[in-house]
Amino acid sequence: MSAPSRPLRSHQRSLFELVAALARGEASGVADILAAVTPGGGKSLLPVIAASRLIVSGLVDRVVWVVPRDSLRLQAEEAFADPAWRSALNHSLSVRAADNSPDPSRGLAGYVTTYQAVAAAPALHLAEMRRHRTLLVVDEVHHLPALADGETGSEAAAWSSALLPLFQAARLRLLLSGTLERADGRRILWLPYRQQAGAPVPDIDAPGWAVIGYSRAEALAEKAVLPVNFGALDGEASWLEGGRTSGQARVGPHRLSGPGPSATTRPALFTALRTGFARDLLREAFFATRRLRAERRRQRGLGATEAVRGLGKLLVVAPDQASAQSYHAMIQAWMPEEQARRDVRIATSAEADAHAALAAFRLTPEPAVLVTVAMAYEGLDAPEVAVVAALTHIRSRPWLEQMIARATRVDPHAGDYADQHALVFHPDDPLFAQFRARIETEQATATRPRKRPTGAASPEPHPLARETDEGIVPLESNALGLRYAMLRPGPAVALARPEATEAAPVPPSRIERALRARVAAMVTAQAVEDEAELRSAPGAPLPHRYNAVLKRLFGNKSRAAMTVEELEAALAWLERNRLQDHLHLLEGDSRYAWSVRRRWAGMERRPG
């Protein structure tokens, strides 16, 4: 098997060599592959590398890729459809973003689904796994906790219970994650563990396992991710405790920053994210993004309204949906009305068009600002994000790593690697300072000596994960000062960055939707044309009858269940034939009763 024509990063190259060995029968003892890849390091290509070799070699028939949220399904499709990597890896496989309808692969090399979909219809997905020799890819596997005896109730436990039989039925498993630890300290489903210093740690030497790692330091050395600049904003906050607005003394003002976490850290942060401090931090991030975009326009000689890729975008991560709505309104108020509608979008689970907003933010020059809570923090592939406003209360390291990684992807449209950087604005609280210190240690990139926050080497703090702090009534807060911590790669950085990604692919599910829409339009058009001639008896309207005729003509298969090839065949048939001539297929079915009225004699002889 020849090497790909495009350069692979070290972890991608390791997987390529491993699956080549599997294909040659030289690594037959391996059934599980764990890829621990730093967020933003390029793990979405790993399933493509694995499937393209293993299916061709005959070791597996299908790939089933399970992702933690619906917004990642289309990105998985795009990874297989990317024309540059199809050429580089010499593969022609396609997968589709499937729901829980029968035959999720529709004749393709596999499908992509979500944890939630598997939990809703576990029997459907297990039957697919048993029907074909399957490569099971589980993305962000750290979301799945190992199950305790008799455990039920939590959503994560339901996911683990539904997915465990799929793990057992798969021919091979590829598990992907940016972290090998959970915020709650529990073990991760399916991973082998051993005891180290009295605590369980993943056993990377377990029999049958192959482990591929890719750290942030390695990614920086290969120029696969960007260095991070942190803008830490300090401030003061005041609040009332106990939820009482009278009869109690005001608490504060208290500084956000401090030598270590204290009793005021949580309420000060909770207050700051919902009062004036949040506005101040948001303004810093907004105007930093505006300056970046203006400078890149100037360098390229672009006009102020030209919509092009690579100018840089802002991602705002809010603590809750109410705050997200407030931040969205703030940013829009700082812009002319027409520009605000075009450039600023919000994506939360409460918004009906959230997925459309995410897609537009990822794939088009505008919008340039996206406000979200959690939908876009993990796995969002939007290399144009250059600035993050981290207005979130969560402080677990894996969560924060995923968040800052939204800005560390190299943007192929933004020029040289040396001219790009990630800028993350955040509250200067001691919990975030601990996280930042760990990132500095991992990359060994602090540019100037700076006193470490007290307790930086202490165990991971619990996340501030609640959306409300019972008994805390935020009053006011304000920003006091901004300082930058510029984290850059060390002397080991030497390799050239990978080639730019080429034209955006068209994933199978998008093709299916377009074809279904064209079929529906042609059926409706024929019904409108024939309405005056065909007088319906009581029952379904003519377009519904025509849809029923088309279904019978194509093996009683609905459009929603058709493959791309079947939809294309239906279009070709509709271009040459009239559904009116096949209404006899509905005879005897009272749901589609009909009668024919000729508008004039001789109508049988249609012109042309």
Coordinates of C-alpha atoms in Angstrom, one line a residue:
M1 CA 0.0 0.0 0.0
S2 CA 1.6 3.3 -1.1
A3 CA 1.8 6.3 1.2
P4 CA -0.7 9.2 0.7
S5 CA 0.2 11.9 -1.7
R6 CA -0.6 14.6 0.9
P7 CA 1.5 14.9 4.1
L8 CA 0.1 13.3 7.1
R9 CA 0.6 14.4 10.7
S10 CA 2.5 12.0 12.9
H11 CA -0.5 10.4 14.5
Q12 CA -2.3 10.1 11.2
R13 CA 0.9 8.5 9.7
S14 CA 1.0 6.1 12.7
L15 CA -2.6 5.0 12.1
F16 CA -2.0 4.6 8.4
E17 CA 0.9 2.3 9.1
L18 CA -1.1 0.3 11.7
V19 CA -4.0 -0.3 9.4
A20 CA -1.6 -1.2 6.6
A21 CA -0.2 -3.9 8.9
L22 CA -3.7 -5.1 9.8
A23 CA -4.5 -5.3 6.1
R24 CA -1.3 -7.5 5.5
G25 CA -2.3 -9.7 8.4
E26 CA 0.7 -8.6 10.5
A27 CA -1.2 -7.1 13.5
S28 CA -4.0 -9.7 13.8
G29 CA -4.0 -9.4 17.5
V30 CA -5.2 -5.8 17.5
A31 CA -9.0 -5.3 17.8
D32 CA -9.1 -1.9 19.5
I33 CA -7.3 1.3 18.5
L34 CA -7.3 4.3 20.9
A35 CA -6.3 7.7 19.4
A36 CA -5.7 10.3 22.1
V37 CA -5.4 13.4 20.0
T38 CA -5.1 17.0 21.4
P39 CA -8.2 19.0 20.4
G40 CA -7.7 20.6 17.0
G41 CA -5.0 18.1 16.1
G42 CA -6.9 16.5 13.2
K43 CA -8.6 13.4 14.5
S44 CA -11.5 13.6 12.1
L45 CA -9.3 12.2 9.3
L46 CA -8.5 9.1 11.3
P47 CA -11.8 7.2 10.5
V48 CA -11.3 8.0 6.8
I49 CA -7.7 6.6 6.9
A50 CA -8.9 3.4 8.8
A51 CA -12.0 2.7 6.8
S52 CA -10.4 3.4 3.4
R53 CA -7.7 0.7 4.1
L54 CA -9.7 -1.8 6.1
I55 CA -12.7 -2.0 3.7
V56 CA -10.6 -2.3 0.6
S57 CA -8.6 -5.1 2.3
G58 CA -11.8 -6.9 3.2
L59 CA -11.3 -6.9 6.9
V60 CA -14.5 -5.0 7.4
D61 CA -17.5 -4.2 5.3
R62 CA -18.9 -1.0 6.8
V63 CA -17.9 1.8 9.1
V64 CA -20.3 3.2 11.7
W65 CA -19.2 6.5 13.2
V66 CA -20.9 7.6 16.4
V67 CA -20.6 11.3 17.4
P68 CA -21.7 13.1 20.6
R69 CA -24.0 15.6 18.9
D70 CA -26.0 16.2 15.8
S71 CA -23.9 19.1 14.5
L72 CA -20.9 16.8 14.1
R73 CA -22.7 14.3 11.8
L74 CA -22.3 16.5 8.7
Q75 CA -18.7 17.2 9.5
A76 CA -18.1 13.5 9.6
E77 CA -19.7 13.1 6.1
E78 CA -17.5 16.0 4.9
A79 CA -14.3 14.2 6.1
F80 CA -15.1 11.3 3.8
A81 CA -16.2 13.5 0.9
D82 CA -13.1 15.9 1.0
P83 CA -11.8 15.7 -2.6
A84 CA -8.2 16.4 -1.7
W85 CA -8.1 13.5 0.8
R86 CA -10.1 11.2 -1.5
S87 CA -7.3 11.7 -4.0
A88 CA -4.4 11.6 -1.5
L89 CA -5.7 8.3 0.1
N90 CA -7.0 6.9 -3.2
H91 CA -10.4 6.1 -1.8
S92 CA -13.9 6.5 -3.1
L93 CA -15.9 5.8 0.0
S94 CA -18.9 7.8 1.2
V95 CA -20.9 7.7 4.4
R96 CA -24.2 9.4 5.2
A97 CA -25.5 11.3 8.2
A98 CA -28.3 8.9 9.2
D99 CA -31.3 9.1 11.4
N100 CA -33.1 6.1 12.8
S101 CA -34.8 5.1 9.6
P102 CA -34.2 1.6 8.3
D103 CA -31.1 0.9 6.1
P104 CA -29.0 3.8 7.5
S105 CA -26.1 3.2 5.0
R106 CA -28.3 3.3 1.9
G107 CA -25.7 1.3 -0.1
L108 CA -22.8 3.5 1.0
A109 CA -19.7 2.4 3.0
G110 CA -21.4 3.2 6.2
Y111 CA -23.2 5.9 8.2
V112 CA -22.7 8.5 10.9
T113 CA -25.1 8.7 13.9
T114 CA -25.2 10.2 17.4
Y115 CA -25.1 8.8 20.9
Q116 CA -28.7 10.0 21.3
A117 CA -29.9 8.2 18.2
V118 CA -28.3 4.9 19.3
A119 CA -29.9 5.3 22.7
A120 CA -33.3 5.9 21.1
A121 CA -33.1 2.8 18.8
P122 CA -30.4 0.5 20.0
A123 CA -31.9 -2.6 18.3
L124 CA -31.7 -0.9 14.9
H125 CA -28.0 -0.1 15.2
L126 CA -27.1 -3.4 16.8
A127 CA -28.8 -5.3 13.9
E128 CA -26.7 -3.3 11.4
M129 CA -23.5 -4.2 13.4
R130 CA -24.4 -7.8 13.3
R131 CA -25.4 -7.8 9.6
H132 CA -22.0 -6.5 8.5
R133 CA -18.4 -6.8 9.7
T134 CA -18.1 -3.3 11.1
L135 CA -15.4 -0.8 12.0
L136 CA -17.0 1.0 14.9
V137 CA -15.7 4.6 15.4
V138 CA -16.7 6.3 18.7
D139 CA -15.9 10.0 18.7
E140 CA -15.1 11.7 22.0
V141 CA -15.4 8.4 23.9
H142 CA -14.7 10.1 27.2
H143 CA -18.4 11.1 27.2
L144 CA -19.2 7.5 27.9
P145 CA -18.8 6.4 31.6
A146 CA -18.0 2.9 32.5
L147 CA -21.2 1.3 33.9
A148 CA -21.5 0.4 37.5
D149 CA -23.6 -2.7 38.3
G150 CA -27.3 -1.9 37.9
E151 CA -26.7 1.7 37.0
T152 CA -29.5 3.6 35.3
G153 CA -30.9 7.0 35.2
S154 CA -28.4 9.4 33.8
E155 CA -28.2 10.3 30.1
A156 CA -24.5 9.3 29.9
A157 CA -25.3 6.0 31.5
A158 CA -28.1 5.4 28.9
W159 CA -25.6 6.2 26.1
S160 CA -23.1 3.7 27.6
S161 CA -25.8 1.0 28.0
A162 CA -26.9 1.4 24.4
L163 CA -23.4 1.5 22.9
L164 CA -21.9 -1.3 24.9
P165 CA -23.5 -4.1 22.7
L166 CA -22.2 -2.2 19.6
F167 CA -18.7 -2.4 21.0
Q168 CA -19.1 -6.1 21.6
A169 CA -20.5 -6.7 18.1
A170 CA -17.9 -4.7 16.1
R171 CA -15.1 -6.4 14.2
L172 CA -12.7 -3.6 15.0
R173 CA -13.0 -0.5 17.1
L174 CA -11.4 3.0 16.7
L175 CA -11.9 5.2 19.8
L176 CA -11.2 8.9 19.5
S177 CA -10.8 11.5 22.2
G178 CA -9.0 14.7 23.1
T179 CA -8.7 13.6 26.7
L180 CA -8.5 10.4 28.6
E181 CA -10.1 11.7 31.8
R182 CA -13.7 12.6 32.7
A183 CA -14.6 15.6 34.8
D184 CA -16.4 13.4 37.3
G185 CA -13.3 11.1 37.7
R186 CA -15.1 8.0 36.5
R187 CA -13.5 5.4 34.2
I188 CA -14.3 5.6 30.5
L189 CA -16.4 2.9 28.9
W190 CA -14.5 -0.1 27.3
L191 CA -11.0 1.3 28.0
P192 CA -8.7 -1.0 29.9
Y193 CA -7.3 0.3 33.2
R194 CA -4.5 -0.4 35.6
Q195 CA -3.6 0.9 39.1
Q196 CA -0.9 3.5 39.4
A197 CA -0.1 5.1 42.7
G198 CA -3.4 3.8 44.1
A199 CA -5.5 5.3 41.2
P200 CA -6.8 3.8 38.0
V201 CA -5.2 5.0 34.8
P202 CA -5.8 3.8 31.2
D203 CA -3.6 0.8 30.4
I204 CA -1.9 1.7 27.1
D205 CA -0.1 -1.7 27.1
A206 CA -3.2 -3.9 27.4
P207 CA -3.3 -6.9 25.1
G208 CA -5.3 -6.3 21.9
W209 CA -4.9 -2.6 22.1
A210 CA -3.0 -0.1 20.0
V211 CA -2.7 3.4 21.3
I212 CA -1.8 6.4 19.2
G213 CA -1.1 9.7 21.0
Y214 CA -0.7 13.3 19.7
S215 CA 0.0 16.0 22.3
R216 CA -0.4 19.7 22.0
A217 CA 3.4 20.0 22.0
E218 CA 3.7 17.6 19.1
A219 CA 0.9 19.5 17.2
L220 CA 2.7 22.8 17.7
A221 CA 6.0 21.3 16.5
E222 CA 4.3 20.2 13.3
K223 CA 2.5 23.5 13.0
A224 CA -0.8 21.6 13.0
V225 CA -2.3 23.9 15.6
L226 CA -1.8 27.6 16.5
P227 CA -0.2 29.0 19.7
V228 CA -2.7 30.6 22.1
N229 CA -2.6 34.1 23.4
F230 CA -4.8 34.6 26.5
G231 CA -6.4 38.0 27.4
A232 CA -7.1 37.8 31.1
L233 CA -9.6 40.4 32.3
D234 CA -9.8 41.1 36.0
G235 CA -12.7 42.7 37.8
E236 CA -14.8 43.1 40.9
A237 CA -18.3 41.8 41.6
S238 CA -21.0 42.3 44.2
W239 CA -24.0 40.2 45.0
L240 CA -26.6 39.2 47.6
E241 CA -26.7 35.8 49.3
G242 CA -29.7 33.7 50.1
G243 CA -31.9 35.1 47.4
R244 CA -33.2 37.9 49.7
T245 CA -33.3 41.5 48.4
S246 CA -33.7 43.1 51.7
G247 CA -32.6 42.6 55.3
Q248 CA -29.2 41.3 54.3
A249 CA -25.9 43.1 53.8
R250 CA -24.4 43.4 50.4
V251 CA -21.5 41.0 49.7
G252 CA -18.5 42.5 47.9
P253 CA -17.1 44.0 45.9
H254 CA -14.7 41.0 45.6
R255 CA -11.9 40.7 43.0
L256 CA -12.1 37.9 40.5
S257 CA -8.4 37.2 40.6
G258 CA -6.6 35.9 43.7
P259 CA -3.8 33.7 44.8
G260 CA -6.1 30.6 44.8
P261 CA -9.7 29.4 44.8
S262 CA -11.7 30.7 47.8
A263 CA -15.2 31.0 49.1
T264 CA -15.9 34.0 46.8
T265 CA -14.5 32.5 43.6
R266 CA -17.8 30.9 42.5
P267 CA -20.3 33.7 43.3
A268 CA -17.9 36.3 41.9
L269 CA -17.6 34.5 38.6
F270 CA -21.3 33.7 38.6
T271 CA -22.1 37.4 39.0
A272 CA -19.5 38.7 36.6
L273 CA -20.8 36.5 33.7
R274 CA -24.3 38.1 34.1
T275 CA -23.5 41.7 34.8
G276 CA -21.3 44.5 33.5
F277 CA -18.0 42.5 33.5
A278 CA -19.4 40.3 30.8
R279 CA -20.2 43.3 28.6
D280 CA -16.7 44.6 29.1
L281 CA -15.0 41.3 28.2
L282 CA -17.3 40.9 25.3
R283 CA -16.4 44.3 24.0
E284 CA -12.7 43.5 24.2
A285 CA -13.2 40.3 22.2
F286 CA -15.5 42.0 19.7
F287 CA -13.2 44.9 19.0
A288 CA -10.1 42.6 18.8
T289 CA -12.0 40.7 16.1
R290 CA -12.9 43.8 14.3
R291 CA -9.3 45.1 14.3
L292 CA -8.1 41.7 13.0
R293 CA -10.6 41.7 10.2
A294 CA -9.8 45.3 9.3
E295 CA -6.1 44.6 9.2
R296 CA -6.5 41.5 7.0
R297 CA -8.7 43.5 4.6
R298 CA -6.1 46.2 4.5
Q299 CA -3.3 43.7 3.7
R300 CA -5.3 42.2 0.9
G301 CA -6.6 45.5 -0.5
L302 CA -10.3 44.5 0.1
G303 CA -13.2 46.8 0.5
A304 CA -15.1 47.1 3.8
T305 CA -18.1 45.0 2.6
E306 CA -16.3 42.3 0.5
A307 CA -17.2 38.9 1.8
V308 CA -14.2 36.6 1.6
R309 CA -12.8 33.7 3.7
G310 CA -9.9 34.0 6.1
L311 CA -10.6 37.3 7.8
G312 CA -11.1 35.8 11.2
K313 CA -14.2 35.1 13.3
L314 CA -15.4 35.4 16.9
L315 CA -16.9 32.6 18.9
V316 CA -18.7 33.6 22.1
V317 CA -19.3 30.8 24.7
A318 CA -22.0 31.8 27.2
P319 CA -22.8 30.3 30.6
D320 CA -26.5 29.7 29.8
Q321 CA -29.1 30.4 27.2
A322 CA -30.5 33.5 28.8
S323 CA -27.0 35.0 28.9
A324 CA -26.4 33.9 25.3
Q325 CA -29.5 35.9 24.2
S326 CA -28.2 38.9 26.2
Y327 CA -24.7 38.7 24.6
H328 CA -26.3 38.3 21.2
A329 CA -28.3 41.5 21.6
M330 CA -25.3 43.4 23.0
I331 CA -23.1 42.6 20.0
Q332 CA -25.9 43.4 17.5
A333 CA -26.3 46.8 19.3
W334 CA -22.7 47.7 18.5
M335 CA -23.2 47.3 14.7
P336 CA -25.5 48.9 12.1
E337 CA -28.8 47.0 11.9
E338 CA -28.3 45.4 8.5
Q339 CA -24.7 44.3 9.3
A340 CA -25.9 42.9 12.7
R341 CA -28.5 40.7 11.0
R342 CA -25.9 39.4 8.5
D343 CA -22.9 39.0 10.8
V344 CA -24.1 37.8 14.2
R345 CA -25.9 34.5 14.8
I346 CA -26.9 32.5 17.8
A347 CA -26.8 28.7 18.2
T348 CA -28.4 27.2 21.3
S349 CA -30.6 24.2 21.7
A350 CA -33.6 26.6 22.0
E351 CA -33.1 28.1 18.6
A352 CA -35.0 26.4 15.7
D353 CA -32.3 27.3 13.2
A354 CA -29.3 26.5 15.4
H355 CA -27.8 23.9 13.0
A356 CA -28.2 26.2 10.0
A357 CA -26.4 28.9 12.0
L358 CA -23.6 26.6 12.8
A359 CA -23.3 25.5 9.2
A360 CA -23.3 29.1 7.9
F361 CA -20.6 30.1 10.5
R362 CA -18.4 27.1 9.5
L363 CA -18.8 27.2 5.7
T364 CA -19.5 30.8 4.5
P365 CA -17.6 34.1 4.9
E366 CA -20.5 35.5 6.9
P367 CA -21.7 35.4 9.7
A368 CA -18.5 36.5 11.5
V369 CA -19.8 36.1 15.1
L370 CA -21.5 33.1 16.7
V371 CA -22.9 33.1 20.2
T372 CA -23.5 29.7 21.8
V373 CA -23.5 27.8 25.1
A374 CA -22.3 24.3 24.4
M375 CA -23.3 23.3 20.9
A376 CA -20.1 24.6 19.3
Y377 CA -17.5 24.1 21.9
E378 CA -16.5 20.5 21.1
G379 CA -15.6 19.2 17.6
L380 CA -16.7 22.4 15.7
D381 CA -14.5 22.5 12.6
A382 CA -14.4 26.2 11.9
P383 CA -10.7 27.2 11.2
E384 CA -11.7 30.8 10.7
V385 CA -12.4 31.2 14.4
A386 CA -9.5 33.4 15.6
V387 CA -11.0 34.9 18.8
V388 CA -12.9 33.2 21.6
A389 CA -14.8 35.1 24.3
A390 CA -14.8 32.5 27.1
L391 CA -17.8 33.7 29.2
T392 CA -18.4 30.3 30.6
H393 CA -18.5 29.1 34.2
I394 CA -17.1 25.6 33.5
R395 CA -13.5 25.1 34.6
S396 CA -12.7 21.4 34.0
R397 CA -9.5 21.1 31.9
P398 CA -11.0 18.8 29.2
W399 CA -13.9 21.2 28.6
L400 CA -11.6 24.3 28.5
E401 CA -9.2 22.5 26.2
Q402 CA -12.0 21.8 23.8
M403 CA -13.2 25.4 23.9
I404 CA -9.8 27.0 23.2
A405 CA -9.2 24.5 20.4
R406 CA -12.0 26.2 18.4
A407 CA -9.5 29.0 17.7
T408 CA -6.3 26.9 17.3
R409 CA -7.1 25.4 14.0
V410 CA -4.9 26.6 11.1
D411 CA -7.0 28.6 8.7
P412 CA -5.9 27.8 5.1
H413 CA -7.5 31.1 3.9
A414 CA -5.7 33.3 6.4
G415 CA -2.1 33.3 5.0
D416 CA 1.1 32.1 6.5
Y417 CA 1.2 30.1 9.7
A418 CA 3.5 32.7 11.3
D419 CA 0.8 35.4 10.8
Q420 CA -1.9 33.5 12.7
H421 CA -2.6 33.0 16.4
A422 CA -5.5 32.1 18.7
L423 CA -6.7 34.8 21.0
V424 CA -8.9 33.8 24.0
F425 CA -10.4 36.4 26.3
H426 CA -11.4 35.0 29.8
P427 CA -12.1 36.1 33.3
D428 CA -8.9 36.2 35.4
D429 CA -10.1 33.9 38.1
P430 CA -7.7 31.5 39.8
L431 CA -9.4 28.4 38.4
F432 CA -8.8 29.5 34.8
A433 CA -5.3 30.6 35.9
Q434 CA -4.6 27.0 36.9
F435 CA -5.8 25.7 33.5
R436 CA -3.6 28.3 31.7
A437 CA -0.6 27.2 33.8
R438 CA -1.1 23.6 32.8
I439 CA -1.3 24.6 29.1
E440 CA 2.0 26.6 29.5
T441 CA 3.7 23.6 31.2
E442 CA 2.5 21.3 28.5
Q443 CA 3.8 23.4 25.6
A444 CA 6.8 24.8 27.6
T445 CA 6.1 28.1 25.9
A446 CA 5.9 30.9 28.5
T447 CA 7.6 33.9 26.9
R448 CA 8.5 35.6 30.1
P449 CA 8.8 34.6 33.8
R450 CA 5.6 35.0 35.7
K451 CA 4.6 33.9 39.1
R452 CA 2.5 30.8 39.0
P453 CA -0.9 31.0 40.6
T454 CA -0.9 29.4 44.0
G455 CA -2.1 25.9 43.8
A456 CA -1.4 25.5 40.1
A457 CA 0.0 22.0 40.7
S458 CA -3.0 21.0 42.9
P459 CA -5.5 18.3 41.7
E460 CA -8.0 19.3 39.0
P461 CA -10.8 21.5 40.5
H462 CA -14.3 20.5 40.1
P463 CA -16.1 22.3 37.2
L464 CA -18.5 25.1 38.0
A465 CA -21.1 23.3 35.9
R466 CA -24.4 24.6 37.2
E467 CA -26.3 27.2 35.3
T468 CA -27.6 28.8 38.4
D469 CA -26.1 29.3 41.9
E470 CA -28.9 28.9 44.3
G471 CA -29.0 31.8 46.7
I472 CA -26.8 34.1 44.7
V473 CA -28.5 37.3 43.4
P474 CA -26.0 39.1 41.0
L475 CA -25.9 42.9 41.6
E476 CA -23.1 44.4 39.6
S477 CA -19.5 43.9 38.3
N478 CA -16.9 45.8 36.4
A479 CA -13.7 45.1 34.6
L480 CA -10.5 46.5 36.1
G481 CA -7.7 45.6 33.8
L482 CA -6.6 43.4 30.9
R483 CA -3.3 41.5 30.6
Y484 CA -2.1 39.2 27.9
A485 CA -0.3 35.9 28.4
M486 CA 1.3 35.1 25.1
L487 CA 2.0 31.4 24.8
R488 CA 4.2 30.5 21.8
P489 CA 5.9 27.3 20.6
G490 CA 9.4 26.5 21.8
P491 CA 12.5 25.9 19.8
A492 CA 11.4 22.4 18.6
V493 CA 9.0 24.0 16.1
A494 CA 10.6 23.4 12.7
L495 CA 8.3 21.6 10.3
A496 CA 6.2 23.2 7.6
R497 CA 2.5 23.4 8.1
P498 CA 0.2 21.0 6.2
E499 CA -1.2 22.0 2.8
A500 CA -4.4 24.1 2.7
T501 CA -7.7 22.3 2.5
E502 CA -9.3 22.5 -0.9
A503 CA -12.9 23.1 -1.9
A504 CA -15.6 22.2 0.6
P505 CA -17.1 18.7 -0.1
V506 CA -20.8 17.9 -0.6
P507 CA -21.8 15.2 1.9
P508 CA -24.2 12.4 0.9
S509 CA -27.1 13.6 3.2
R510 CA -27.0 17.0 1.6
I511 CA -27.2 15.4 -1.8
E512 CA -30.1 13.3 -0.7
R513 CA -32.0 16.3 0.6
A514 CA -31.4 18.2 -2.6
L515 CA -32.6 15.2 -4.7
R516 CA -35.7 14.6 -2.5
A517 CA -36.6 18.3 -2.9
R518 CA -36.3 18.0 -6.7
V519 CA -38.4 14.9 -6.8
A520 CA -41.1 16.6 -4.6
A521 CA -41.0 19.7 -6.9
M522 CA -41.5 17.6 -10.0
V523 CA -44.4 15.6 -8.5
T524 CA -46.1 18.8 -7.4
A525 CA -45.6 20.4 -10.8
Q526 CA -47.3 17.4 -12.6
A527 CA -50.1 17.6 -10.0
V528 CA -50.7 21.3 -10.7
E529 CA -50.6 20.7 -14.4
D530 CA -53.1 17.9 -14.2
E531 CA -55.5 19.3 -11.6
A532 CA -57.9 20.7 -14.1
E533 CA -58.2 17.4 -15.9
L534 CA -58.4 15.0 -13.0
R535 CA -61.3 15.5 -10.6
S536 CA -60.6 13.8 -7.3
A537 CA -63.3 11.9 -5.4
P538 CA -63.2 12.3 -1.6
G539 CA -59.9 11.3 -0.3
A540 CA -56.3 12.5 -0.5
P541 CA -55.4 15.5 -2.7
L542 CA -53.8 14.9 -6.1
P543 CA -50.2 15.6 -5.1
H544 CA -50.6 12.9 -2.3
R545 CA -52.0 10.5 -4.9
Y546 CA -49.1 11.2 -7.2
N547 CA -46.6 10.6 -4.4
A548 CA -48.3 7.2 -3.8
V549 CA -48.1 6.3 -7.5
L550 CA -44.4 7.1 -7.5
K551 CA -43.8 5.0 -4.4
R552 CA -45.5 2.0 -6.0
L553 CA -43.5 2.5 -9.2
F554 CA -40.3 2.2 -7.1
G555 CA -41.0 -0.9 -5.0
N556 CA -43.1 0.8 -2.4
K557 CA -40.1 2.7 -1.2
S558 CA -40.6 6.2 0.2
R559 CA -38.3 9.0 -0.8
A560 CA -37.0 9.2 2.7
A561 CA -35.8 5.6 2.4
M562 CA -34.3 5.9 -1.1
T563 CA -30.6 5.8 -1.9
V564 CA -29.0 8.5 -3.9
E565 CA -29.1 6.2 -7.0
E566 CA -32.8 5.5 -6.5
L567 CA -33.6 9.2 -6.1
E568 CA -31.7 10.0 -9.3
A569 CA -33.6 7.2 -11.1
A570 CA -36.9 8.6 -9.9
L571 CA -35.9 12.0 -11.3
A572 CA -35.0 10.5 -14.6
W573 CA -38.3 8.7 -14.8
L574 CA -40.3 11.8 -14.0
E575 CA -38.5 13.7 -16.7
R576 CA -39.8 11.1 -19.3
N577 CA -43.2 10.0 -17.9
R578 CA -46.5 11.3 -16.5
L579 CA -47.8 10.0 -13.2
Q580 CA -51.3 10.5 -14.5
D581 CA -50.8 7.5 -16.8
H582 CA -50.2 5.2 -13.8
L583 CA -53.1 6.1 -11.5
H584 CA -54.5 2.6 -12.1
L585 CA -51.9 1.4 -9.6
L586 CA -54.1 2.9 -6.9
E587 CA -57.3 1.1 -7.9
G588 CA -59.0 -0.6 -5.0
D589 CA -57.4 1.6 -2.4
S590 CA -60.1 3.8 -0.9
R591 CA -57.5 6.3 0.4
Y592 CA -56.7 7.3 -3.2
A593 CA -60.1 7.2 -4.8
W594 CA -60.3 9.2 -8.0
S595 CA -62.2 9.8 -11.2
V596 CA -61.3 11.3 -14.5
R597 CA -63.0 14.1 -16.2
R598 CA -61.9 15.1 -19.7
R599 CA -62.0 18.8 -20.4
W600 CA -62.8 18.2 -24.0
A601 CA -63.1 15.4 -26.5
G602 CA -59.8 14.1 -28.0
M603 CA -57.8 14.9 -24.8
E604 CA -56.3 11.4 -25.2
R605 CA -54.1 12.8 -28.0
R606 CA -51.8 15.1 -26.1
P607 CA -49.8 17.5 -28.4
G608 CA -46.1 16.5 -28.7

